[in-house]
Amino acid sequence: MQQMGTFPSEVTYVSVLTACSHMGLVESGRKYFNLMITEHNVSPNVVHYSCMVDLFGRSGLLLEAYNLIEEMPFDATASMWGSLLASCRIHGKLHLAVVAAKHLSEIEPNNAGNHILLSNIYAANKKWDEVARIRKLLKESELKKERGKSWIEIKDKVHSFMVGERKHARIAEIYSKLDCLIEELKIMGYKAETEHDLHYVGENRKHELLRHHSEKLALTLGLMCLPSNASIRIMKNLRICGDCHSFMKIASSCTGKEIIVRDTNRFHHFKNGCCSCREFW
């Protein structure tokens, strides 16, 4: 744009900063954030600050993200505190997670997802009393958590799955095929990452819950029904968990399939054992 004499607008910089965030390019993000002010006289708005908060948070610079929220000339939005809360879960920062959750509860008191995310952070830190307190609060307030769901289109028909799905017409066949696939993947190094299941249950139950995540079921049906040369495209209404992410990578290598998962954060292109997100989502 600069070579053609076209000046970047505030929308241009939103795109650039978002790209930096998704690729983990911290220094490039800093550079472009400063460049928009010094070179192109574009005043950063709340969306640009939100991009920077997301960039710092995803990259583990949580204190820097928090300081930017505190110092910016706008009131922080729910998306900013939500981004910081999600980053606290990824990087294990309990203290800041509590701060972010407090602000979110004031802005979005009826959003059950915020309470669930904080509960998951407490669970990851084995603070089960706090987990129980939040779940009791949710039950008493009757706030409803959005259930995880994945879906795949095959021959113009959409097939949807919940974790532990039982209603699909071919579910017995799907579970049998999935069991075989898991055994094949174990030979190639797959091991269930039970730290991504945050229920207060034993290891065997954690393995069972992870084994039947909705995106694994959708993938299995795709392997059963799609042509050998077709890629497998799956949609998910929540963020893909770390265990399913590892599962998809190894499955793409084992089956020779290109697997594309669209979760709430981004597209994941799994091919030959690698993902386009480069472990950053």
XYZ file of C-alpha atoms in Angstrom:
281
model
C 0.000 0.000 0.000
C 2.810 2.381 0.846
C 4.634 1.635 -2.401
C 1.463 2.459 -4.324
C 0.979 5.689 -2.408
C -2.073 4.417 -0.534
C -2.190 5.315 3.136
C -3.250 2.591 5.575
C -6.481 3.377 7.404
C -7.573 2.383 10.902
C -9.242 -0.699 9.363
C -5.955 -1.665 7.700
C -4.207 -1.573 11.039
C -6.883 -3.719 12.680
C -6.149 -6.392 10.061
C -2.377 -6.081 10.488
C -2.484 -6.180 14.291
C -4.906 -9.125 14.244
C -2.513 -11.007 11.969
C 0.381 -10.230 14.318
C -1.675 -11.537 17.231
C -2.570 -14.834 15.556
C 1.030 -15.405 14.463
C 2.557 -14.374 17.795
C 4.589 -11.548 16.249
C 5.011 -9.369 19.325
C 7.730 -7.040 18.061
C 6.006 -6.551 14.697
C 2.788 -5.751 16.555
C 4.558 -3.135 18.660
C 6.134 -1.657 15.551
C 2.881 -1.312 13.620
C 1.008 0.004 16.647
C 3.568 2.804 16.977
C 3.780 3.295 13.201
C 0.089 4.058 12.875
C 0.558 7.021 15.209
C 3.968 8.343 14.163
C 3.837 7.738 10.408
C 0.195 7.777 9.361
C -1.425 9.925 12.052
C -4.042 7.284 12.801
C -5.305 7.453 16.384
C -5.619 3.992 17.910
C -9.187 3.166 18.847
C -10.506 0.569 21.262
C -10.260 -2.187 18.617
C -6.540 -1.544 18.063
C -5.927 -1.686 21.819
C -7.939 -4.892 21.966
C -5.677 -6.417 19.308
C -2.604 -5.503 21.353
C -4.095 -6.928 24.554
C -4.784 -10.154 22.657
C -1.257 -10.183 21.203
C 0.424 -9.711 24.580
C -1.882 -12.189 26.287
C -1.462 -14.947 23.734
C 2.314 -14.482 23.895
C 2.417 -14.824 27.678
C 3.063 -11.143 28.383
C 0.075 -10.977 30.703
C 1.302 -8.161 32.930
C 1.983 -6.044 29.848
C -1.523 -6.795 28.569
C -3.015 -5.823 31.934
C -0.982 -2.604 32.124
C -2.116 -1.630 28.622
C -5.750 -2.093 29.673
C -5.190 0.066 32.755
C -3.350 2.830 30.876
C -5.384 3.140 27.666
C -7.694 6.161 27.232
C -10.830 3.983 26.952
C -12.870 1.818 29.247
C -11.915 -1.806 28.732
C -14.453 -3.887 26.832
C -15.687 -7.350 27.712
C -13.646 -8.771 24.815
C -10.442 -7.350 26.325
C -11.037 -8.823 29.762
C -12.223 -12.047 28.109
C -9.032 -12.247 26.076
C -6.929 -11.680 29.199
C -8.915 -14.308 31.113
C -8.435 -16.865 28.321
C -4.705 -16.086 28.204
C -4.488 -16.557 31.977
C -5.887 -20.042 31.518
C -3.341 -20.899 28.836
C -0.396 -19.536 30.822
C -1.580 -20.476 34.318
C -1.827 -17.001 35.872
C -4.458 -17.425 38.545
C -4.157 -13.992 40.217
C -4.749 -12.034 37.008
C -7.505 -14.451 36.010
C -9.447 -13.525 39.142
C -8.995 -9.811 38.376
C -10.197 -10.253 34.775
C -13.148 -12.391 35.869
C -14.231 -9.738 38.404
C -14.362 -7.083 35.682
C -16.204 -9.438 33.333
C -18.817 -10.239 35.934
C -19.534 -6.511 36.227
C -19.771 -6.002 32.451
C -21.488 -9.280 31.536
C -23.189 -10.620 34.686
C -25.312 -13.062 32.668
C -22.507 -14.633 30.627
C -22.036 -18.144 32.007
C -18.977 -18.716 29.822
C -16.888 -16.291 31.888
C -17.703 -18.165 35.097
C -16.945 -21.488 33.427
C -13.561 -20.263 32.193
C -12.596 -19.095 35.692
C -13.818 -22.411 37.079
C -11.577 -24.229 34.596
C -8.593 -22.124 35.688
C -9.291 -23.019 39.324
C -9.593 -26.677 38.298
C -6.266 -26.572 36.459
C -4.747 -25.266 39.707
C -6.585 -27.986 41.693
C -8.529 -25.453 43.743
C -11.621 -27.639 43.926
C -13.356 -25.609 46.643
C -13.402 -22.595 44.309
C -14.603 -24.793 41.440
C -17.478 -26.016 43.597
C -18.315 -22.445 44.663
C -18.570 -21.223 41.055
C -20.592 -24.231 39.922
C -22.967 -23.701 42.835
C -23.296 -20.045 41.834
C -24.106 -21.058 38.260
C -26.686 -23.565 39.417
C -28.382 -21.095 41.742
C -28.398 -18.319 39.142
C -29.645 -20.694 36.405
C -27.062 -19.359 33.950
C -26.534 -21.874 31.162
C -23.166 -22.857 29.707
C -22.994 -23.356 25.958
C -22.353 -27.023 25.286
C -19.527 -27.976 22.981
C -20.654 -29.178 19.574
C -18.913 -30.129 16.317
C -20.433 -30.693 12.922
C -19.383 -31.955 9.519
C -21.127 -31.863 6.140
C -21.227 -35.068 4.093
C -23.199 -35.363 0.848
C -25.154 -32.170 1.532
C -26.177 -33.363 4.991
C -24.892 -31.807 8.230
C -24.005 -34.250 11.019
C -23.605 -32.746 14.487
C -22.039 -34.287 17.581
C -21.887 -33.534 21.293
C -19.286 -35.054 23.619
C -20.327 -38.645 24.313
C -22.898 -38.512 21.497
C -25.492 -41.302 21.477
C -28.198 -40.175 19.049
C -26.429 -40.425 15.668
C -27.731 -43.291 13.519
C -24.232 -44.738 13.045
C -22.854 -43.968 16.488
C -21.901 -47.573 17.356
C -19.926 -47.839 14.119
C -18.315 -44.457 14.750
C -17.144 -45.443 18.243
C -15.743 -48.722 16.940
C -13.840 -46.927 14.166
C -12.612 -44.281 16.620
C -11.287 -46.959 18.988
C -9.280 -48.481 16.126
C -8.001 -45.061 15.060
C -6.849 -44.237 18.591
C -4.893 -47.488 18.773
C -3.207 -46.639 15.452
C -2.344 -43.148 16.661
C -0.885 -44.492 19.910
C 1.656 -46.400 17.811
C 2.639 -43.062 16.246
C 3.046 -41.382 19.630
C -0.416 -40.154 20.588
C -1.060 -40.046 24.308
C -4.222 -38.549 25.793
C -3.400 -35.240 27.474
C -5.595 -35.583 30.546
C -4.557 -32.178 31.883
C -7.003 -30.755 29.326
C -9.935 -32.466 31.044
C -10.801 -30.371 34.068
C -13.426 -32.551 35.744
C -12.760 -33.658 39.308
C -12.646 -37.348 38.380
C -10.088 -40.138 38.174
C -7.610 -40.647 35.332
C -9.612 -43.440 33.695
C -12.726 -41.271 33.547
C -10.667 -38.390 32.127
C -9.407 -40.692 29.353
C -12.980 -41.731 28.572
C -14.231 -38.125 28.409
C -11.372 -37.000 26.150
C -11.804 -40.045 23.922
C -15.347 -39.018 23.021
C -14.905 -35.285 22.345
C -17.203 -34.070 19.590
C -14.492 -33.157 17.052
C -13.016 -36.662 17.285
C -16.435 -38.130 16.481
C -16.894 -35.764 13.528
C -13.429 -36.639 12.210
C -14.184 -40.358 12.464
C -17.388 -40.020 10.461
C -15.470 -38.044 7.846
C -12.898 -40.826 7.562
C -15.708 -43.359 7.186
C -17.753 -41.514 4.551
C -15.674 -39.040 2.534
C -13.671 -39.963 -0.605
C -10.031 -40.849 0.001
C -8.809 -37.710 -1.779
C -11.171 -35.311 0.013
C -10.140 -33.076 2.892
C -12.141 -33.268 6.119
C -13.745 -30.006 7.263
C -15.115 -29.706 10.783
C -16.793 -26.783 12.533
C -16.763 -26.362 16.330
C -18.614 -23.817 18.443
C -15.908 -23.646 21.151
C -12.125 -23.514 21.199
C -10.518 -26.842 20.277
C -8.838 -28.366 23.328
C -5.149 -29.213 23.471
C -5.726 -32.962 23.417
C -7.936 -32.831 20.314
C -5.410 -30.527 18.658
C -2.632 -33.080 19.182
C -4.995 -35.848 18.059
C -5.776 -34.033 14.780
C -2.100 -33.448 14.030
C -1.166 -37.101 14.403
C -4.344 -38.221 12.591
C -3.427 -36.058 9.583
C -0.071 -37.810 9.420
C -1.460 -41.301 10.028
C -4.310 -41.060 7.497
C -2.641 -38.793 4.929
C -5.702 -36.549 5.129
C -5.842 -32.775 5.262
C -8.062 -31.908 8.230
C -9.502 -28.425 8.630
C -11.112 -27.432 11.924
C -12.789 -24.061 12.350
C -13.179 -23.270 16.037
C -14.194 -19.982 17.676
C -10.657 -18.610 17.427
C -9.382 -19.508 13.965
C -8.975 -22.060 11.193
C -6.651 -24.976 11.943
C -5.203 -26.681 8.861
C -3.740 -30.036 9.888
C -1.478 -31.661 7.326
C 1.401 -34.151 7.603
C 1.421 -33.920 11.382
C 1.527 -30.118 11.594
C -1.030 -27.352 12.124
C -1.137 -23.977 10.450
C -1.568 -22.265 13.851
C 1.926 -23.359 14.912
C 0.626 -24.205 18.394
C -0.686 -20.668 18.881
C -4.441 -20.306 19.163
